[in-house]
Short mmCIF file of C-alpha atoms and ligand atoms in Angstrom, two decimals:
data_model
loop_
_atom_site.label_atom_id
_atom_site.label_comp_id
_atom_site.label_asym_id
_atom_site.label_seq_id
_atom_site.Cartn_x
_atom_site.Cartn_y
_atom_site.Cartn_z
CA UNK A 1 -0.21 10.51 -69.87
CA UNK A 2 -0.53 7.27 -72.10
CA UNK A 3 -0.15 8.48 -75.95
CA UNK A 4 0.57 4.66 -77.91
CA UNK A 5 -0.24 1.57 -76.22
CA UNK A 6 -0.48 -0.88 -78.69
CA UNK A 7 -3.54 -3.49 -77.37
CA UNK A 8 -2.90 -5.52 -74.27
CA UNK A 9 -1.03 -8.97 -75.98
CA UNK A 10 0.52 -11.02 -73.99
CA UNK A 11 3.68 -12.11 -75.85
CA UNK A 12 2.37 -15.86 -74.67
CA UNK A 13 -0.82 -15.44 -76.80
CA UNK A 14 0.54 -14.21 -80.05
CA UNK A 15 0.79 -16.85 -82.61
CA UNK A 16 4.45 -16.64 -84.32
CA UNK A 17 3.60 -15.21 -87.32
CA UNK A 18 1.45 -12.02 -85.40
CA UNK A 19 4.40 -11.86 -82.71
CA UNK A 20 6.93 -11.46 -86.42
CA UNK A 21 4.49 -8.85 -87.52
CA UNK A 22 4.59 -7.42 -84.26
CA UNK A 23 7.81 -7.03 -83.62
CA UNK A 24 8.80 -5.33 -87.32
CA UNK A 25 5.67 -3.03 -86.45
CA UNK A 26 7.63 -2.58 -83.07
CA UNK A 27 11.08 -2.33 -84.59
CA UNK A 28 9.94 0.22 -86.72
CA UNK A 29 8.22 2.29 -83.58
CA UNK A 30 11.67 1.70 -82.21
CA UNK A 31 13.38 3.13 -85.02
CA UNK A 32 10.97 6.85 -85.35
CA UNK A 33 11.57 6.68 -81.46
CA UNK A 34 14.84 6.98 -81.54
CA UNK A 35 15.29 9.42 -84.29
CA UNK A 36 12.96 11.89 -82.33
CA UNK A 37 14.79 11.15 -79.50
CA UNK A 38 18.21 12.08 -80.93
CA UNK A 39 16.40 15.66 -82.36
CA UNK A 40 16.45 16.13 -79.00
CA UNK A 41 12.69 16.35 -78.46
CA UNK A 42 11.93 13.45 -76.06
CA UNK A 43 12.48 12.95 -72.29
CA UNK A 44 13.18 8.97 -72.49
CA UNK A 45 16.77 8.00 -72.63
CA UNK A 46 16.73 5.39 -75.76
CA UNK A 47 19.70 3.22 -75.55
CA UNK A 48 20.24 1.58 -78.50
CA UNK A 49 20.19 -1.94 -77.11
CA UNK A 50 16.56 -0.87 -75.36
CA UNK A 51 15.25 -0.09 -78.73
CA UNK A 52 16.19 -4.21 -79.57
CA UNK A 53 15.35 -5.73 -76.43
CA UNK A 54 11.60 -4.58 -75.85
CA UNK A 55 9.25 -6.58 -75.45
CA UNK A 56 6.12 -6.21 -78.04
CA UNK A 57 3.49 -5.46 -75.11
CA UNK A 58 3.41 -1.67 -75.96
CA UNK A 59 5.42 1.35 -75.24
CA UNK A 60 5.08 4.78 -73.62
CA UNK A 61 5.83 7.92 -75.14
CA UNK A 62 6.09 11.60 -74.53
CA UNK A 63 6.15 11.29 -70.82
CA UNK A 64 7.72 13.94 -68.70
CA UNK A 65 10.52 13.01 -66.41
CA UNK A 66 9.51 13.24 -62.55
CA UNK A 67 11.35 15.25 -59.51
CA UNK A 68 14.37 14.05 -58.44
CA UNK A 69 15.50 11.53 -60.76
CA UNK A 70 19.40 11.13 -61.00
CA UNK A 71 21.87 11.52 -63.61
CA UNK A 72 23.76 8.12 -63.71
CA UNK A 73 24.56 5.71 -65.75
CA UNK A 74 21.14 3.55 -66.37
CA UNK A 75 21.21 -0.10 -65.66
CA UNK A 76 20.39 -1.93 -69.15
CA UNK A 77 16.86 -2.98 -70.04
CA UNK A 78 18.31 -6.42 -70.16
CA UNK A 79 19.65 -6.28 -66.59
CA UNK A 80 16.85 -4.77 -65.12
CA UNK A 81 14.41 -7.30 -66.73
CA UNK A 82 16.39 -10.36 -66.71
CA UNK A 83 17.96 -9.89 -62.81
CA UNK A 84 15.18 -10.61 -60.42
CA UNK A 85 13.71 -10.94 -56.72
CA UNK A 86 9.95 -12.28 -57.49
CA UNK A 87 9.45 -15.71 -54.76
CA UNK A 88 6.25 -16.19 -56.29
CA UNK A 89 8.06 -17.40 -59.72
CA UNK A 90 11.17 -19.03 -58.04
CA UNK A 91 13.86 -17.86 -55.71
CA UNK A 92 16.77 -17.93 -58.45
CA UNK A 93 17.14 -14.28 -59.89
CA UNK A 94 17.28 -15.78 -63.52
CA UNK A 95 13.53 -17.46 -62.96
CA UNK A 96 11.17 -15.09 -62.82
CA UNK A 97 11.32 -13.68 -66.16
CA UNK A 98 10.29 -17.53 -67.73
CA UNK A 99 7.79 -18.86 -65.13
CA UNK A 100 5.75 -15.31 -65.25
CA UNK A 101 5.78 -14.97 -69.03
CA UNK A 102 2.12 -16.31 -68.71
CA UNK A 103 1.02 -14.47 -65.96
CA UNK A 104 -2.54 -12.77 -66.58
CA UNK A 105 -2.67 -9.09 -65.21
CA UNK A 106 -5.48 -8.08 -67.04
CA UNK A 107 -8.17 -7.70 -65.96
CA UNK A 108 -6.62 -6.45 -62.70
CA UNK A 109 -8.72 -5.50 -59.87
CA UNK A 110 -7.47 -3.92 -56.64
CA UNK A 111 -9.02 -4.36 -53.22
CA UNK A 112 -9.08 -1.34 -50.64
CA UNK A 113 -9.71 -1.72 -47.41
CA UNK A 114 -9.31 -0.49 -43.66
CA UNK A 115 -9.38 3.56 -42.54
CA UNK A 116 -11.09 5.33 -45.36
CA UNK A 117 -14.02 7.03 -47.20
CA UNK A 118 -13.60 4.67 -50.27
CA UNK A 119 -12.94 1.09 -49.42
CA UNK A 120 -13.97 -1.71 -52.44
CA UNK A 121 -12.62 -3.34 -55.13
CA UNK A 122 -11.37 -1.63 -58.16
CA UNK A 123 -10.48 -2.20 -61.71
CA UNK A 124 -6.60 -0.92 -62.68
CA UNK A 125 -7.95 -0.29 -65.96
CA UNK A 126 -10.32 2.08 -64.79
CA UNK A 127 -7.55 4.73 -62.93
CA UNK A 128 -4.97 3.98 -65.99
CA UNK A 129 -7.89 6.25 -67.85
CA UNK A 130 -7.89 8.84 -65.11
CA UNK A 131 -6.53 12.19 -65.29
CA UNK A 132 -5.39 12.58 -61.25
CA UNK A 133 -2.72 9.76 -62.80
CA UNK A 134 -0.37 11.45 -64.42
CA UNK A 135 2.02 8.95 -65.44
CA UNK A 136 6.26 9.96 -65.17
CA UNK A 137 9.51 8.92 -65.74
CA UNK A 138 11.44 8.78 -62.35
CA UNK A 139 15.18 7.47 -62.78
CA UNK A 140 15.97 6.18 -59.58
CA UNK A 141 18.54 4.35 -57.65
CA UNK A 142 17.68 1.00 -55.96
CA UNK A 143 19.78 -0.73 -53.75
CA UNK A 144 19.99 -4.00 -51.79
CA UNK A 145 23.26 -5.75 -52.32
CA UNK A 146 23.01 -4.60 -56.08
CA UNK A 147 22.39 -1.80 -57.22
CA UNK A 148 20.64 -0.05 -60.46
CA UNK A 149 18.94 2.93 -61.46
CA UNK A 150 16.36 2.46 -63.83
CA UNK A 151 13.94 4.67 -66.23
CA UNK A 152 11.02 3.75 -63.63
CA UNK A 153 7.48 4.54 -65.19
CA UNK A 154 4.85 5.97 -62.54
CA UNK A 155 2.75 7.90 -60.96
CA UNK A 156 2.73 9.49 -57.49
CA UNK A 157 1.52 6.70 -54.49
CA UNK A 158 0.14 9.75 -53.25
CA UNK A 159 -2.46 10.37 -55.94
CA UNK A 160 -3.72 7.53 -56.30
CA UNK A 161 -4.36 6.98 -51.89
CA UNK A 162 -6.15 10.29 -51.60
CA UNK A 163 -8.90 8.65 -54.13
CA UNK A 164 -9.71 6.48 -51.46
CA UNK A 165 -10.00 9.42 -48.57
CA UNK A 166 -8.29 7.85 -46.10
CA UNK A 167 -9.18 8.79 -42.29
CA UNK A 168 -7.63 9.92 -39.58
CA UNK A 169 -7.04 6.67 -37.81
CA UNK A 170 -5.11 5.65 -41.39
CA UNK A 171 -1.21 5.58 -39.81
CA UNK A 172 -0.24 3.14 -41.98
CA UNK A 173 -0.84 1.67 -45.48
CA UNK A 174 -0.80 -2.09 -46.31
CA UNK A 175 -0.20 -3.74 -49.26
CA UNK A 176 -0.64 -7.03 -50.47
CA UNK A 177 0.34 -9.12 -53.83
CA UNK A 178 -2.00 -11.35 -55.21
CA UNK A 179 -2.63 -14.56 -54.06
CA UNK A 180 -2.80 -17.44 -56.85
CA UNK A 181 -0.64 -20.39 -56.31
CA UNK A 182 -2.07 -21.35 -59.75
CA UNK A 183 -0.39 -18.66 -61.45
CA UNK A 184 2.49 -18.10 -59.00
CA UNK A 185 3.87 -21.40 -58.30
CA UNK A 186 6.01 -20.18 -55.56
CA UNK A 187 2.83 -19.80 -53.52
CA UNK A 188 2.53 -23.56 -53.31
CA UNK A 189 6.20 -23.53 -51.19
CA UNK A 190 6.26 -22.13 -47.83
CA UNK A 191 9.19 -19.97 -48.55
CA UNK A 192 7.34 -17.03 -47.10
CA UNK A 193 3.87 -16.12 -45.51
CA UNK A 194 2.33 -15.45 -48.49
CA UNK A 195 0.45 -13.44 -49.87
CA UNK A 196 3.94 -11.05 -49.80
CA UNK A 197 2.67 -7.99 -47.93
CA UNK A 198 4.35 -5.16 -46.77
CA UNK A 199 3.89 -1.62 -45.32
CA UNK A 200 4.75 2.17 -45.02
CA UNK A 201 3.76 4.84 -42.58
CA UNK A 202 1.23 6.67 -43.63
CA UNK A 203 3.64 9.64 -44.30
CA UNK A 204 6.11 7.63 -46.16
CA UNK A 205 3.05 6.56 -48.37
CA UNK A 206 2.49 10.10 -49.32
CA UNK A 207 5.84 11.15 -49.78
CA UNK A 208 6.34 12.44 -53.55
CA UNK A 209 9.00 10.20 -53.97
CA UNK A 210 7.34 7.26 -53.33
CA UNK A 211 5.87 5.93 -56.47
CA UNK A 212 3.27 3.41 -58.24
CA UNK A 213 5.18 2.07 -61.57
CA UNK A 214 3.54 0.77 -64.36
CA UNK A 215 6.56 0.61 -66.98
CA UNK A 216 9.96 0.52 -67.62
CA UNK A 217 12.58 1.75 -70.03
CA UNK A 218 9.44 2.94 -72.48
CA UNK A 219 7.95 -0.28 -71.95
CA UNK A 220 4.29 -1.47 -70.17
CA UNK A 221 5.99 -2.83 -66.90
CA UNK A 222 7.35 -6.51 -67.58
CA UNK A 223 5.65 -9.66 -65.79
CA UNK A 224 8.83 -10.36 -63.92
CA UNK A 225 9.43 -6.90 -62.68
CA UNK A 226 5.82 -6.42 -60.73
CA UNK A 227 3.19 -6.26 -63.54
CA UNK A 228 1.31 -4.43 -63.84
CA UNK A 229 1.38 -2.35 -60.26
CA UNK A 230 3.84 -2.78 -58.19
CA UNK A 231 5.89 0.24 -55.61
CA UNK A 232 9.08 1.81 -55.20
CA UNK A 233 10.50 3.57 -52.46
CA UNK A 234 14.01 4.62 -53.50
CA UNK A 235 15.09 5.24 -50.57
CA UNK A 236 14.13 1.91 -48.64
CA UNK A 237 15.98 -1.45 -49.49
CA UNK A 238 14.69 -3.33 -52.37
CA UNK A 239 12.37 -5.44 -50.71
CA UNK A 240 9.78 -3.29 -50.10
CA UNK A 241 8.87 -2.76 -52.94
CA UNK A 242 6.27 -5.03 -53.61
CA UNK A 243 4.98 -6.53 -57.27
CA UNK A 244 1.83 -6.84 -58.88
CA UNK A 245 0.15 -5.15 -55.79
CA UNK A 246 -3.74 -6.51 -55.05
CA UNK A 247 -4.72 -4.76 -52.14
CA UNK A 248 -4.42 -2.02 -50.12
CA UNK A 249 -5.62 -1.70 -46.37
CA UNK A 250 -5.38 1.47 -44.20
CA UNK A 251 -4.33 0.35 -41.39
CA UNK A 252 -3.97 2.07 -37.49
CA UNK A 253 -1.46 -0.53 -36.28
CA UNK A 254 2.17 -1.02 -38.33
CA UNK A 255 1.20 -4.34 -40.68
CA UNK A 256 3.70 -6.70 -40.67
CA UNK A 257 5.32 -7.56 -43.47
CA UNK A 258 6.15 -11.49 -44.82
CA UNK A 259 9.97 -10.16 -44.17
CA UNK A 260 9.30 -9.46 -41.09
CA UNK A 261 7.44 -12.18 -40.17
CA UNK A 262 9.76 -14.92 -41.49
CA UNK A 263 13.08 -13.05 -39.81
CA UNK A 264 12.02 -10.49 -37.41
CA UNK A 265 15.91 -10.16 -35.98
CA UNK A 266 16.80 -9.62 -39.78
CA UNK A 267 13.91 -7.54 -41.22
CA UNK A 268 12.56 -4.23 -39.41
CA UNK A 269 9.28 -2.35 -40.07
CA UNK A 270 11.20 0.44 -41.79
CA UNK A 271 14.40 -1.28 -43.84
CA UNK A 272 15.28 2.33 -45.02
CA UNK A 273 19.14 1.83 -46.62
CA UNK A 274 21.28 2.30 -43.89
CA UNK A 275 25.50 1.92 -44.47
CA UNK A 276 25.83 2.26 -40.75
CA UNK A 277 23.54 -0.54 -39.76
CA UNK A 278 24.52 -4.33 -40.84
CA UNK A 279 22.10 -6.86 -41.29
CA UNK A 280 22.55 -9.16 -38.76
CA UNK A 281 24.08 -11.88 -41.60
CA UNK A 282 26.31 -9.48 -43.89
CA UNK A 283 27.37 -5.59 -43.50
CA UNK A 284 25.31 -3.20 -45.64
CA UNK A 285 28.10 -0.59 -46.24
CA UNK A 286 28.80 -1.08 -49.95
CA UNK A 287 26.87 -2.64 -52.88
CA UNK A 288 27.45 -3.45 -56.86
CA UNK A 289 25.92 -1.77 -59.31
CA UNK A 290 24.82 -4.30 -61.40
CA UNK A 291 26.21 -4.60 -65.07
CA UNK A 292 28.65 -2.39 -64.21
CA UNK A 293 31.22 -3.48 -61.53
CA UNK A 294 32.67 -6.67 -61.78
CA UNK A 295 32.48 -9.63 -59.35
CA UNK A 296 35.94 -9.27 -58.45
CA UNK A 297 36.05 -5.16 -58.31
CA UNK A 298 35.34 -3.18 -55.22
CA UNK A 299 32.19 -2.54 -54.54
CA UNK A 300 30.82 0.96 -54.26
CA UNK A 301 29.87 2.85 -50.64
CA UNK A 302 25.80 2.48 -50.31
CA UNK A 303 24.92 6.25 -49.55
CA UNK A 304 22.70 6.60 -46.10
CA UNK A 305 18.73 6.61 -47.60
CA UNK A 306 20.61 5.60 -51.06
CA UNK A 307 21.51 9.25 -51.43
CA UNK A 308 17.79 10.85 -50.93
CA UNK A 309 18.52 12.07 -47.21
CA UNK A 310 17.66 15.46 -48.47
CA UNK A 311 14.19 14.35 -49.20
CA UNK A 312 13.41 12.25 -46.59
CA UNK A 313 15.83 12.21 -43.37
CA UNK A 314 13.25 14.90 -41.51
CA UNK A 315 10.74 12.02 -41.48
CA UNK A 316 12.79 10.42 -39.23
CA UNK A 317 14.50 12.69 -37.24
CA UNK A 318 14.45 11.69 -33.66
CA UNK A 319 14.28 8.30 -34.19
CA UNK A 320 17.16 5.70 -33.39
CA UNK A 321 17.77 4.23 -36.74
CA UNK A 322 19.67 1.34 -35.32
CA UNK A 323 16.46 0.47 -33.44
CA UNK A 324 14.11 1.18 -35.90
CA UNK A 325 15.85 -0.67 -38.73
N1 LIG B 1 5.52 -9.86 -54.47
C1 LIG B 1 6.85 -9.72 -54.38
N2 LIG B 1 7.39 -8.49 -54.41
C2 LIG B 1 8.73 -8.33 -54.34
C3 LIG B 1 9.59 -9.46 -54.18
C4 LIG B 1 8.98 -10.76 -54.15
O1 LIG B 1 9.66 -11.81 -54.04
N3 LIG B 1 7.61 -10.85 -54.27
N4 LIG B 1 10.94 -9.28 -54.05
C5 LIG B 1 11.38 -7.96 -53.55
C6 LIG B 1 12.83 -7.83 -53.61
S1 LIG B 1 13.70 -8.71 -52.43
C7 LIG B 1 13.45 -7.00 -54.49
S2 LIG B 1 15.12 -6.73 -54.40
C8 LIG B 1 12.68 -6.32 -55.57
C9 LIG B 1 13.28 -6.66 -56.93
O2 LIG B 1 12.65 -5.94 -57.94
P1 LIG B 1 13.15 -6.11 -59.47
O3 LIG B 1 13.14 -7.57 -59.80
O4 LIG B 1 12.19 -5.33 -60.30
O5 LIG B 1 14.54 -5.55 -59.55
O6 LIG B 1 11.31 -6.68 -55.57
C10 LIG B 1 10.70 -6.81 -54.29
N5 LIG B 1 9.27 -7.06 -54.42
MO1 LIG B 2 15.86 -7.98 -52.54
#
């Protein structure tokens, strides 16, 4: 449930003065936030260096924490805003969070298509106001060769695909980022087949633990982390996840994703985290939790499904893993 959401600025369209009056209206927000937080009345962890380094967009409150989040260390806002995989605004992890301050994801409209009752075009706005979207805070661990667990802000994938009735011929679900090489200059660069699209079996779609996120750390979900829609499957390497999500197509043949499609020796329908199988370029056995171990300190063990095996291993049990990558 959305409580306070102050009005949908874009930092880029504030004037200086409103983004100073903004941002002492948000420091003070900050400051009741925490104080209610320490009384011990609030389900958001509020570090103090969050409660600095927020963005003005807006900020979540009062949300109850989801099933199965985990009780580690969280990754700073900083890292997990300033750190990032996002091709369409450059393929240097310290890019995306300048080129897509100016990105527009309002208004936002989705496209559903493929094996269901309710295919058309929708308005994000429009289910952001419904109550089947029950909006919670799901601290989870994500892995690729870093690591991090962050405060994730989201809703059940699950909810939101049984709007669209999907049929019985819907085995898999598709999903697509927009496509606007005006806005998302890596679109103009054939680094990938863009739009970035990727997939999930249908079951893995519905699977409680796979989640639509809208926010972060308290926050409206940042530009250069997937604003405003984008997935996460915890227990599936990073790059499925896919930002600022524009369609959605129910599908009876396995899509194929851009990752696929660029590297298919490399990249395999399911990429769930796997210790025991090595990407054909560099093992997959260990990872670094970013801001915490050092470049020169040994990396961690990456746990088999990044530790949720008790959730989801039974969707995959007779299956070789080392063939189904
Ligand atoms: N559209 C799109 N989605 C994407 C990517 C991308 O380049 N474009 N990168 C993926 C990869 S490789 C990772 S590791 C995660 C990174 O998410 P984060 O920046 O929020 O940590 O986003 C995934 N989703
Ligand atoms: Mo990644």
């Amino acid at each position: 449930m959305l409580i306070k959401k102050s009005d949908d600025i874009l930092p880029s369209e504030i004037t200086d003065k409103n983004a100073y009056l903004n941002r002492r209206q948000f420091l003070k927000e900050a400051g009741l936030y925490a104080a209610v937080a320490s009384a011990g009345g609030l389900l958001l962890p509020v570090s103090s260096e969050a409660a600095v380094t927020h963005n003005e967009n807006g900020i979540y409150k009062d949300i109850a924490t989801g099933p199965y989040t985990v009780d580690e260390k969280l990754t700073s806002y900083k890292d997990v805003t300033s750190y990032n995989n996002f091709y369409e605004f450059g393929t240097q992890k310290g890019a995306p969070r300048f080129r897509a301050a100016e990105f527009k994801t309002r208004p936002w409209k989705i496209t559903v298509e493929g094996e269901c009752e309710k295919p058309g075009m929708y308005d994000l706005e429009d289910f952001l106001k419904t109550d089947w979207m029950e909006e919670r805070i799901y601290r989870f661990r994500c892995v690729e060769a870093w690591s991090m667990v962050v405060p994730w802000i989201g809703f059940e994938l699950n909810k939101m695909l049984k709007q669209f009735q999907p049929n019985s011929k819907a085995k898999y679900v598709e999903f697509e980022t927009l496509y606007d090489p005006k806005q998302m200059p890596g679109q103009e660069r054939a680094i990938l087949d863009w739009p970035y699209t990727e997939g999930l079996r249908i079951d893995e779609a519905m699977h409680p633990l796979t989640i639509m996120v809208v926010g972060l750390y308290g926050d409206i979900l940042p530009n250069q982390n997937g604003a405003p829609l984008r997935l996460m499957v915890p227990w599936k390497y990073g790059f499925k996840s896919i930002k600022s999500i524009a369609k959605i197509r129910f599908t009876e043949k396995a899509p194929v994703s851009s990752w696929m499609k660029s590297a298919p020796s490399e990249y395999g329908f399911y990429s769930n985290v796997n210790p025991n199988v090595a990407h054909p370029r560099w093992s997959q056995a260990r990872e670094r939790r970013l801001g915490e171990d050092g470049f020169f300190s040994r990396k961690r063990k990456t746990l088999m499904f990044n530790g949720y095996g008790e959730q989801v291993a039974s969707l995959y049990s007779g299956m070789d893993l080392s063939k189904h990558f």
